[in-house]
Amino acid sequence: AKAIGGVVNIVTKKGADKPVQAEIGGTYYSGTDGWQGWAAVSGTLDNFDYRFSGSLDDHDDRRVPRGQYSSTGRLDRTTFSGDNISAHLGYRFGEADNHYIAFKASQNRLSSEAWTDPAILTGTTTDFFLDLPKRDLRKYGLYYDGADISDIVRKVHVDAFYQTVDRLFLNGATVTPIPTMPQRTIAFDTTSDDVNVNWGGTVQADLQFHPDHYTVVGLQYLADELKADKTTQTIQTNFAPVPIVTFQQSSDESSIQSFSAFAQNEWSFAEDFKLTTGARYYNTRTDLAYTSDPDRAGYSGTSDGAFVFSAGLIYTGLEDTTLRALYSEGYITPTLTQLFTDTAPSGRLIYGNPALRPEKSWNVEVGARYDAGGLVLDAAAFYTEAQDYIATVSCAAVSFSCPTHGDASRAKFTYDNANLARTYGVELAAEYAIPGTAFTPYASGAWMRRELTFDTFSTYHSNIPALSGRLGLRWNGEIAGHSVWSDLYARAATEVTRLEDGVFERLPSWATLNLAFGGSFGEDDKFRYSVSFNNILNQEYRTSLEEIPGTGRSVEVTARMKF
């Protein structure tokens, strides 16, 4: 996290090369009896390019094998639907057409339900639900890119954005506090109406002072503001001649402002070596402008600063082989949710903790890659040590006092800084294009262990599988002059365990068999299609205790066309 160069690079689409190009497509998902459809029109006229697109999707409850999670084959309360529209307008200018400005706007609306593990509906809890009927995101951005500004300034990038997220969150539970008197119930219904506002920008320059050096420098500012209004209605039935109804309201206004400066240098030396070093300085300010919660009323805000460094070395002196080594440091500030917001996933009440400290980590990786004669082998070993790792723990296990509000029937948790988290493992990937055939067998997988250390105990039961991976056989060829591909593969993972509040939870190992195929035809492959048969053997599985059960036997069919 907070890597110097990032680990995910998202490049949004611009206008097509021709004046007008349209595309349309859709996918049917039998696993949710759902569908998604999309359409776009884009093009380039002289130095002006544009793209307008939109999509719709609608899904019913997820279909799963009959078993411990569903007796009907449907996973209750897993429906979701949404829509998205976006626009891009760009203009290229300059004597060499080396300057480019763009405006982008998008809107994404989502409505969804949340599945509840039936295991929590035991003891005093007889009903529990989560709903997210509204999560509306709107974003606007301005972007500038300049290339080959001078012999030294190779690139310049500037961006600024403004974004809002309006969220309506519903949560309810019914409990029987006296097991011997099941007619007496307490129903809790909570409505949280949140508005999240983000804005910020980045300035970056790519410099080349020497042919062997490529340097990046930049500044970034990000602001995150959250206003949350929460109302809880409590109905006590059969404790009095008439139901007792009470209301509780709370409000919070909080913010995080983050400024950072970064630099990175890539040095090619000794013919076969490349050394990349980078540094970033963060300064973060967290404020709680208003709260109606007396447990947090004394919080006045905090400031924190940190300097992180990275260095990576690549050696290509061996034929068809690349060796690599990397050291990097990470820095993660707590989110506004972790600091100030109370949530209730899976029936548990999780309190925010304003006293959370930023998480810092130190990471080492060594790896090698071989690519020749159709054989590709890649292996890496890694070790990460995180200090003040942010985790969820029981209120009964922390040394400080949790807030007193909230119904007494639910298990209460809070976010806390673990003393230490150690994660280490090995990742492997291999594939071989069989000579004279169109077949390529492949495999990828990881062995990983994570140990969490708290004040009073440590555990390896940290909700990750020790082994996970994929094994498959790809085929690429032509049938009747059309490009066709297929992929038969299995996905698998060993058991997952978690130790929390003295309770040991376990998910069994799992494996699924899958087959996908597709192709394209027409001029410039204007017609494309794919079909995926997922979980062919209809195995019941769950990848982690924080994920919902996987979809059972299902089919996905996708078709798209450009014209």
GROMACS .gro file of C-alpha atoms in nm, residues 135-461:
model
  327
  135ARG     CA    1  -2.462   0.425  -0.315
  136ASP     CA    2  -2.437   0.702  -0.574
  137LEU     CA    3  -2.094   0.818  -0.689
  138ARG     CA    4  -2.030   1.123  -0.906
  139LYS     CA    5  -1.682   1.223  -1.018
  140TYR     CA    6  -1.539   1.506  -1.229
  141GLY     CA    7  -1.178   1.535  -1.335
  142LEU     CA    8  -0.944   1.757  -1.538
  143TYR     CA    9  -0.621   1.617  -1.681
  144TYR     CA   10  -0.318   1.752  -1.865
  145ASP     CA   11  -0.033   1.552  -2.020
  146GLY     CA   12   0.267   1.695  -2.200
  147ALA     CA   13   0.534   1.487  -2.374
  148ASP     CA   14   0.885   1.576  -2.494
  149ILE     CA   15   0.872   1.923  -2.344
  150SER     CA   16   1.251   1.951  -2.367
  151ASP     CA   17   1.561   1.732  -2.370
  152ILE     CA   18   1.538   1.713  -1.989
  153VAL     CA   19   1.162   1.733  -1.924
  154ARG     CA   20   1.027   1.420  -2.091
  155LYS     CA   21   0.672   1.427  -1.952
  156VAL     CA   22   0.448   1.647  -1.739
  157HIS     CA   23   0.121   1.532  -1.583
  158VAL     CA   24  -0.135   1.737  -1.388
  159ASP     CA   25  -0.476   1.621  -1.267
  160ALA     CA   26  -0.748   1.742  -1.033
  161PHE     CA   27  -1.074   1.574  -0.931
  162TYR     CA   28  -1.387   1.624  -0.724
  163GLN     CA   29  -1.602   1.332  -0.613
  164THR     CA   30  -1.910   1.275  -0.398
  165VAL     CA   31  -2.057   0.951  -0.265
  166ASP     CA   32  -2.412   0.952  -0.125
  167ARG     CA   33  -2.486   0.639   0.072
  168LEU     CA   34  -2.797   0.512   0.250
  169PHE     CA   35  -2.732   0.217   0.479
  170LEU     CA   36  -3.003   0.013   0.655
  171ASN     CA   37  -2.935  -0.236   0.931
  172GLY     CA   38  -3.177  -0.429   1.151
  173ALA     CA   39  -3.180  -0.710   1.405
  174THR     CA   40  -3.427  -0.887   1.629
  175VAL     CA   41  -3.317  -1.049   1.955
  176THR     CA   42  -3.477  -1.244   2.239
  177PRO     CA   43  -3.276  -1.131   2.546
  178ILE     CA   44  -3.448  -1.386   2.772
  179PRO     CA   45  -3.425  -1.732   2.609
  180THR     CA   46  -3.689  -1.873   2.840
  181MET     CA   47  -3.935  -1.603   2.728
  182PRO     CA   48  -3.913  -1.604   2.344
  183GLN     CA   49  -4.226  -1.387   2.318
  184ARG     CA   50  -4.024  -1.094   2.449
  185THR     CA   51  -3.825  -0.941   2.162
  186ILE     CA   52  -3.623  -0.630   2.095
  187ALA     CA   53  -3.603  -0.508   1.735
  188PHE     CA   54  -3.333  -0.261   1.627
  189ASP     CA   55  -3.356  -0.070   1.298
  190THR     CA   56  -3.073   0.166   1.210
  191THR     CA   57  -3.061   0.407   0.917
  192SER     CA   58  -2.731   0.572   0.828
  193ASP     CA   59  -2.734   0.855   0.573
  194ASP     CA   60  -2.376   0.940   0.472
  195VAL     CA   61  -2.220   1.193   0.237
  196ASN     CA   62  -1.855   1.145   0.147
  197VAL     CA   63  -1.673   1.423  -0.042
  198ASN     CA   64  -1.326   1.375  -0.193
  199TRP     CA   65  -1.108   1.608  -0.391
  200GLY     CA   66  -0.744   1.643  -0.473
  201GLY     CA   67  -0.481   1.654  -0.740
  202THR     CA   68  -0.136   1.548  -0.856
  203VAL     CA   69   0.153   1.725  -1.029
  204GLN     CA   70   0.424   1.503  -1.173
  205ALA     CA   71   0.726   1.557  -1.397
  206ASP     CA   72   0.943   1.293  -1.569
  207LEU     CA   73   1.302   1.415  -1.607
  208GLN     CA   74   1.606   1.278  -1.786
  209PHE     CA   75   1.927   1.458  -1.686
  210HIS     CA   76   2.147   1.174  -1.815
  211PRO     CA   77   2.086   0.893  -2.068
  212ASP     CA   78   2.129   0.634  -1.789
  213HIS     CA   79   1.890   0.802  -1.546
  214TYR     CA   80   1.512   0.854  -1.560
  215THR     CA   81   1.370   1.055  -1.271
  216VAL     CA   82   1.012   1.119  -1.159
  217VAL     CA   83   0.919   1.390  -0.907
  218GLY     CA   84   0.577   1.502  -0.792
  219LEU     CA   85   0.334   1.638  -0.535
  220GLN     CA   86  -0.009   1.506  -0.436
  221TYR     CA   87  -0.293   1.638  -0.220
  222LEU     CA   88  -0.602   1.442  -0.116
  223ALA     CA   89  -0.896   1.547   0.103
  224ASP     CA   90  -1.165   1.315   0.237
  225GLU     CA   91  -1.470   1.446   0.426
  226LEU     CA   92  -1.749   1.236   0.574
  227LYS     CA   93  -2.079   1.351   0.718
  228ALA     CA   94  -2.284   1.069   0.875
  229ASP     CA   95  -2.632   1.096   1.027
  230LYS     CA   96  -2.760   0.787   1.203
  231THR     CA   97  -3.103   0.708   1.348
  232THR     CA   98  -3.181   0.394   1.551
  233GLN     CA   99  -3.533   0.283   1.636
  234THR     CA  100  -3.576   0.026   1.915
  235ILE     CA  101  -3.904  -0.162   1.965
  236GLN     CA  102  -3.947  -0.373   2.278
  237THR     CA  103  -4.238  -0.615   2.251
  238ASN     CA  104  -4.419  -0.792   2.539
  239PHE     CA  105  -4.215  -0.617   2.808
  240ALA     CA  106  -4.517  -0.394   2.879
  241PRO     CA  107  -4.886  -0.386   2.787
  242VAL     CA  108  -4.792  -0.197   2.469
  243PRO     CA  109  -4.468  -0.201   2.267
  244ILE     CA  110  -4.202   0.043   2.390
  245VAL     CA  111  -4.056   0.248   2.104
  246THR     CA  112  -3.746   0.466   2.147
  247PHE     CA  113  -3.531   0.665   1.904
  248GLN     CA  114  -3.163   0.750   1.915
  249GLN     CA  115  -2.994   0.992   1.675
  250SER     CA  116  -2.627   1.065   1.621
  251SER     CA  117  -2.417   1.272   1.381
  252ASP     CA  118  -2.049   1.289   1.294
  253GLU     CA  119  -1.849   1.516   1.066
  254SER     CA  120  -1.490   1.407   1.009
  255SER     CA  121  -1.210   1.460   0.759
  256ILE     CA  122  -0.866   1.346   0.653
  257GLN     CA  123  -0.626   1.566   0.458
  258SER     CA  124  -0.312   1.414   0.312
  259PHE     CA  125  -0.018   1.581   0.139
  260SER     CA  126   0.275   1.392  -0.008
  261ALA     CA  127   0.588   1.460  -0.210
  262PHE     CA  128   0.763   1.183  -0.401
  263ALA     CA  129   1.066   1.114  -0.616
  264GLN     CA  130   1.189   0.809  -0.804
  265ASN     CA  131   1.505   0.746  -1.005
  266GLU     CA  132   1.572   0.463  -1.249
  267TRP     CA  133   1.945   0.406  -1.312
  268SER     CA  134   2.066   0.171  -1.586
  269PHE     CA  135   2.429   0.080  -1.524
  270ALA     CA  136   2.691  -0.186  -1.596
  271GLU     CA  137   2.498  -0.291  -1.907
  272ASP     CA  138   2.276  -0.554  -1.741
  273PHE     CA  139   2.172  -0.381  -1.418
  274LYS     CA  140   1.884  -0.144  -1.343
  275LEU     CA  141   1.844   0.013  -0.999
  276THR     CA  142   1.520   0.193  -0.912
  277THR     CA  143   1.508   0.394  -0.590
  278GLY     CA  144   1.222   0.602  -0.460
  279ALA     CA  145   1.109   0.802  -0.161
  280ARG     CA  146   0.783   0.960  -0.050
  281TYR     CA  147   0.698   1.187   0.241
  282TYR     CA  148   0.344   1.190   0.383
  283ASN     CA  149   0.180   1.444   0.610
  284THR     CA  150  -0.172   1.361   0.725
  285ARG     CA  151  -0.420   1.558   0.934
  286THR     CA  152  -0.731   1.392   1.082
  287ASP     CA  153  -1.015   1.599   1.233
  288LEU     CA  154  -1.349   1.529   1.398
  289ALA     CA  155  -1.532   1.858   1.339
  290TYR     CA  156  -1.853   1.752   1.514
  291THR     CA  157  -1.991   1.451   1.698
  292SER     CA  158  -2.300   1.387   1.906
  293ASP     CA  159  -2.133   1.083   2.063
  294PRO     CA  160  -2.010   1.168   2.416
  295ASP     CA  161  -1.753   0.886   2.395
  296ARG     CA  162  -1.574   1.077   2.117
  297ALA     CA  163  -1.646   1.434   2.220
  298GLY     CA  164  -1.293   1.488   2.354
  299TYR     CA  165  -1.118   1.401   2.029
  300SER     CA  166  -0.939   1.707   1.890
  301GLY     CA  167  -0.769   1.560   1.585
  302THR     CA  168  -0.419   1.437   1.511
  303SER     CA  169  -0.135   1.504   1.269
  304ASP     CA  170   0.114   1.248   1.152
  305GLY     CA  171   0.407   1.241   0.914
  306ALA     CA  172   0.615   0.961   0.769
  307PHE     CA  173   0.895   0.905   0.523
  308VAL     CA  174   0.902   0.582   0.317
  309PHE     CA  175   1.169   0.444   0.088
  310SER     CA  176   1.203   0.173  -0.176
  311ALA     CA  177   1.483   0.020  -0.380
  312GLY     CA  178   1.464  -0.243  -0.652
  313LEU     CA  179   1.741  -0.408  -0.851
  314ILE     CA  180   1.699  -0.599  -1.179
  315TYR     CA  181   1.971  -0.807  -1.347
  316THR     CA  182   1.935  -0.934  -1.706
  317GLY     CA  183   2.288  -1.066  -1.768
  318LEU     CA  184   2.178  -1.430  -1.784
  319GLU     CA  185   2.033  -1.548  -2.114
  320ASP     CA  186   1.651  -1.549  -2.117
  321THR     CA  187   1.652  -1.487  -1.742
  322THR     CA  188   1.571  -1.186  -1.524
  323LEU     CA  189   1.662  -1.168  -1.156
  324ARG     CA  190   1.501  -0.914  -0.925
  325ALA     CA  191   1.518  -0.797  -0.564
  326LEU     CA  192   1.305  -0.533  -0.393
  327TYR     CA  193   1.290  -0.357  -0.060
  328SER     CA  194   0.999  -0.122   0.013
  329GLU     CA  195   0.821   0.046   0.300
  330GLY     CA  196   0.447   0.102   0.340
  331TYR     CA  197   0.240   0.355   0.531
  332ILE     CA  198  -0.138   0.336   0.576
  333THR     CA  199  -0.346   0.587   0.768
  334PRO     CA  200  -0.672   0.461   0.923
  335THR     CA  201  -0.985   0.534   0.722
  336LEU     CA  202  -1.267   0.755   0.846
  337THR     CA  203  -1.479   0.441   0.887
  338GLN     CA  204  -1.217   0.277   1.109
  339LEU     CA  205  -1.174   0.595   1.313
  340PHE     CA  206  -1.526   0.724   1.367
  341THR     CA  207  -1.798   0.504   1.216
  342ASP     CA  208  -1.988   0.221   1.385
  343THR     CA  209  -2.075  -0.064   1.149
  344ALA     CA  210  -2.257  -0.394   1.187
  345PRO     CA  211  -2.130  -0.656   0.939
  346SER     CA  212  -2.251  -1.015   0.986
  347GLY     CA  213  -2.444  -0.927   1.299
  348ARG     CA  214  -2.145  -0.792   1.494
  349LEU     CA  215  -2.127  -0.434   1.617
  350ILE     CA  216  -1.787  -0.284   1.527
  351TYR     CA  217  -1.699   0.051   1.687
  352GLY     CA  218  -1.471   0.307   1.531
  353ASN     CA  219  -1.155   0.386   1.726
  354PRO     CA  220  -1.027   0.747   1.711
  355ALA     CA  221  -0.703   0.638   1.881
  356LEU     CA  222  -0.590   0.418   1.590
  357ARG     CA  223  -0.232   0.472   1.476
  358PRO     CA  224  -0.111   0.452   1.114
  359GLU     CA  225   0.013   0.116   0.996
  360LYS     CA  226   0.375   0.093   0.880
  361SER     CA  227   0.532  -0.198   0.696
  362TRP     CA  228   0.865  -0.325   0.566
  363ASN     CA  229   0.869  -0.556   0.267
  364VAL     CA  230   1.136  -0.769   0.097
  365GLU     CA  231   1.094  -0.970  -0.225
  366VAL     CA  232   1.335  -1.171  -0.440
  367GLY     CA  233   1.239  -1.334  -0.765
  368ALA     CA  234   1.346  -1.479  -1.099
  369ARG     CA  235   1.184  -1.513  -1.442
  370TYR     CA  236   1.282  -1.741  -1.732
  371ASP     CA  237   1.125  -1.705  -2.078
  372ALA     CA  238   1.251  -1.909  -2.376
  373GLY     CA  239   1.133  -2.178  -2.616
  374GLY     CA  240   0.771  -2.142  -2.512
  375LEU     CA  241   0.854  -2.203  -2.145
  376VAL     CA  242   0.787  -1.929  -1.891
  377LEU     CA  243   0.881  -1.975  -1.526
  378ASP     CA  244   0.841  -1.709  -1.258
  379ALA     CA  245   0.909  -1.748  -0.886
  380ALA     CA  246   0.916  -1.499  -0.599
  381ALA     CA  247   0.962  -1.519  -0.224
  382PHE     CA  248   0.842  -1.239   0.000
  383TYR     CA  249   0.842  -1.128   0.362
  384THR     CA  250   0.637  -0.840   0.509
  385GLU     CA  251   0.642  -0.708   0.862
  386ALA     CA  252   0.370  -0.461   0.958
  387GLN     CA  253   0.377  -0.259   1.279
  388ASP     CA  254   0.046  -0.137   1.425
  389TYR     CA  255  -0.143  -0.354   1.174
  390ILE     CA  256  -0.511  -0.251   1.183
  391ALA     CA  257  -0.733  -0.546   1.276
  392THR     CA  258  -1.076  -0.617   1.427
  393VAL     CA  259  -1.074  -0.747   1.784
  394SER     CA  260  -1.331  -0.816   2.053
  395CYS     CA  261  -1.399  -0.537   2.301
  396ALA     CA  262  -1.336  -0.793   2.572
  397ALA     CA  263  -0.979  -0.840   2.449
  398VAL     CA  264  -0.863  -0.476   2.431
  399SER     CA  265  -0.694  -0.283   2.707
  400PHE     CA  266  -0.904   0.030   2.656
  401SER     CA  267  -1.279   0.081   2.703
  402CYS     CA  268  -1.515   0.047   2.408
  403PRO     CA  269  -1.803   0.296   2.373
  404THR     CA  270  -2.109   0.216   2.582
  405HIS     CA  271  -2.377   0.284   2.322
  406GLY     CA  272  -2.535   0.010   2.108
  407ASP     CA  273  -2.763  -0.279   2.200
  408ALA     CA  274  -2.623  -0.524   2.450
  409SER     CA  275  -2.736  -0.828   2.254
  410ARG     CA  276  -2.472  -0.809   1.981
  411ALA     CA  277  -2.111  -0.917   2.002
  412LYS     CA  278  -1.906  -0.598   2.025
  413PHE     CA  279  -1.580  -0.542   1.844
  414THR     CA  280  -1.355  -0.250   1.764
  415TYR     CA  281  -1.059  -0.168   1.540
  416ASP     CA  282  -0.723  -0.193   1.714
  417ASN     CA  283  -0.356  -0.183   1.625
  418ALA     CA  284  -0.199  -0.526   1.645
  419ASN     CA  285   0.153  -0.515   1.780
  420LEU     CA  286   0.283  -0.688   1.471
  421ALA     CA  287   0.175  -0.875   1.161
  422ARG     CA  288   0.424  -1.098   0.979
  423THR     CA  289   0.338  -1.231   0.634
  424TYR     CA  290   0.568  -1.446   0.423
  425GLY     CA  291   0.539  -1.688   0.138
  426VAL     CA  292   0.626  -1.796  -0.214
  427GLU     CA  293   0.448  -1.729  -0.544
  428LEU     CA  294   0.502  -1.949  -0.851
  429ALA     CA  295   0.382  -1.931  -1.211
  430ALA     CA  296   0.464  -2.157  -1.506
  431GLU     CA  297   0.340  -2.218  -1.858
  432TYR     CA  298   0.466  -2.409  -2.161
  433ALA     CA  299   0.355  -2.368  -2.522
  434ILE     CA  300   0.383  -2.723  -2.656
  435PRO     CA  301   0.575  -2.709  -2.988
  436GLY     CA  302   0.372  -2.796  -3.297
  437THR     CA  303   0.042  -2.764  -3.113
  438ALA     CA  304  -0.193  -2.487  -3.002
  439PHE     CA  305  -0.197  -2.610  -2.641
  440THR     CA  306  -0.041  -2.432  -2.341
  441PRO     CA  307  -0.062  -2.597  -1.998
  442TYR     CA  308  -0.013  -2.352  -1.713
  443ALA     CA  309  -0.014  -2.327  -1.335
  444SER     CA  310   0.005  -2.049  -1.079
  445GLY     CA  311  -0.013  -2.057  -0.703
  446ALA     CA  312   0.101  -1.923  -0.370
  447TRP     CA  313   0.201  -2.050  -0.028
  448MET     CA  314   0.142  -1.783   0.235
  449ARG     CA  315   0.140  -1.752   0.614
  450ARG     CA  316   0.038  -1.454   0.828
  451GLU     CA  317   0.090  -1.421   1.203
  452LEU     CA  318  -0.093  -1.154   1.403
  453THR     CA  319   0.055  -1.053   1.739
  454PHE     CA  320  -0.154  -0.864   1.997
  455ASP     CA  321  -0.083  -0.758   2.355
  456THR     CA  322  -0.193  -1.087   2.507
  457PHE     CA  323  -0.165  -1.348   2.230
  458SER     CA  324  -0.047  -1.426   1.877
  459THR     CA  325  -0.206  -1.645   1.612
  460TYR     CA  326  -0.158  -1.780   1.261
  461HIS     CA  327  -0.537  -1.821   1.231
   0.00000   0.00000   0.00000
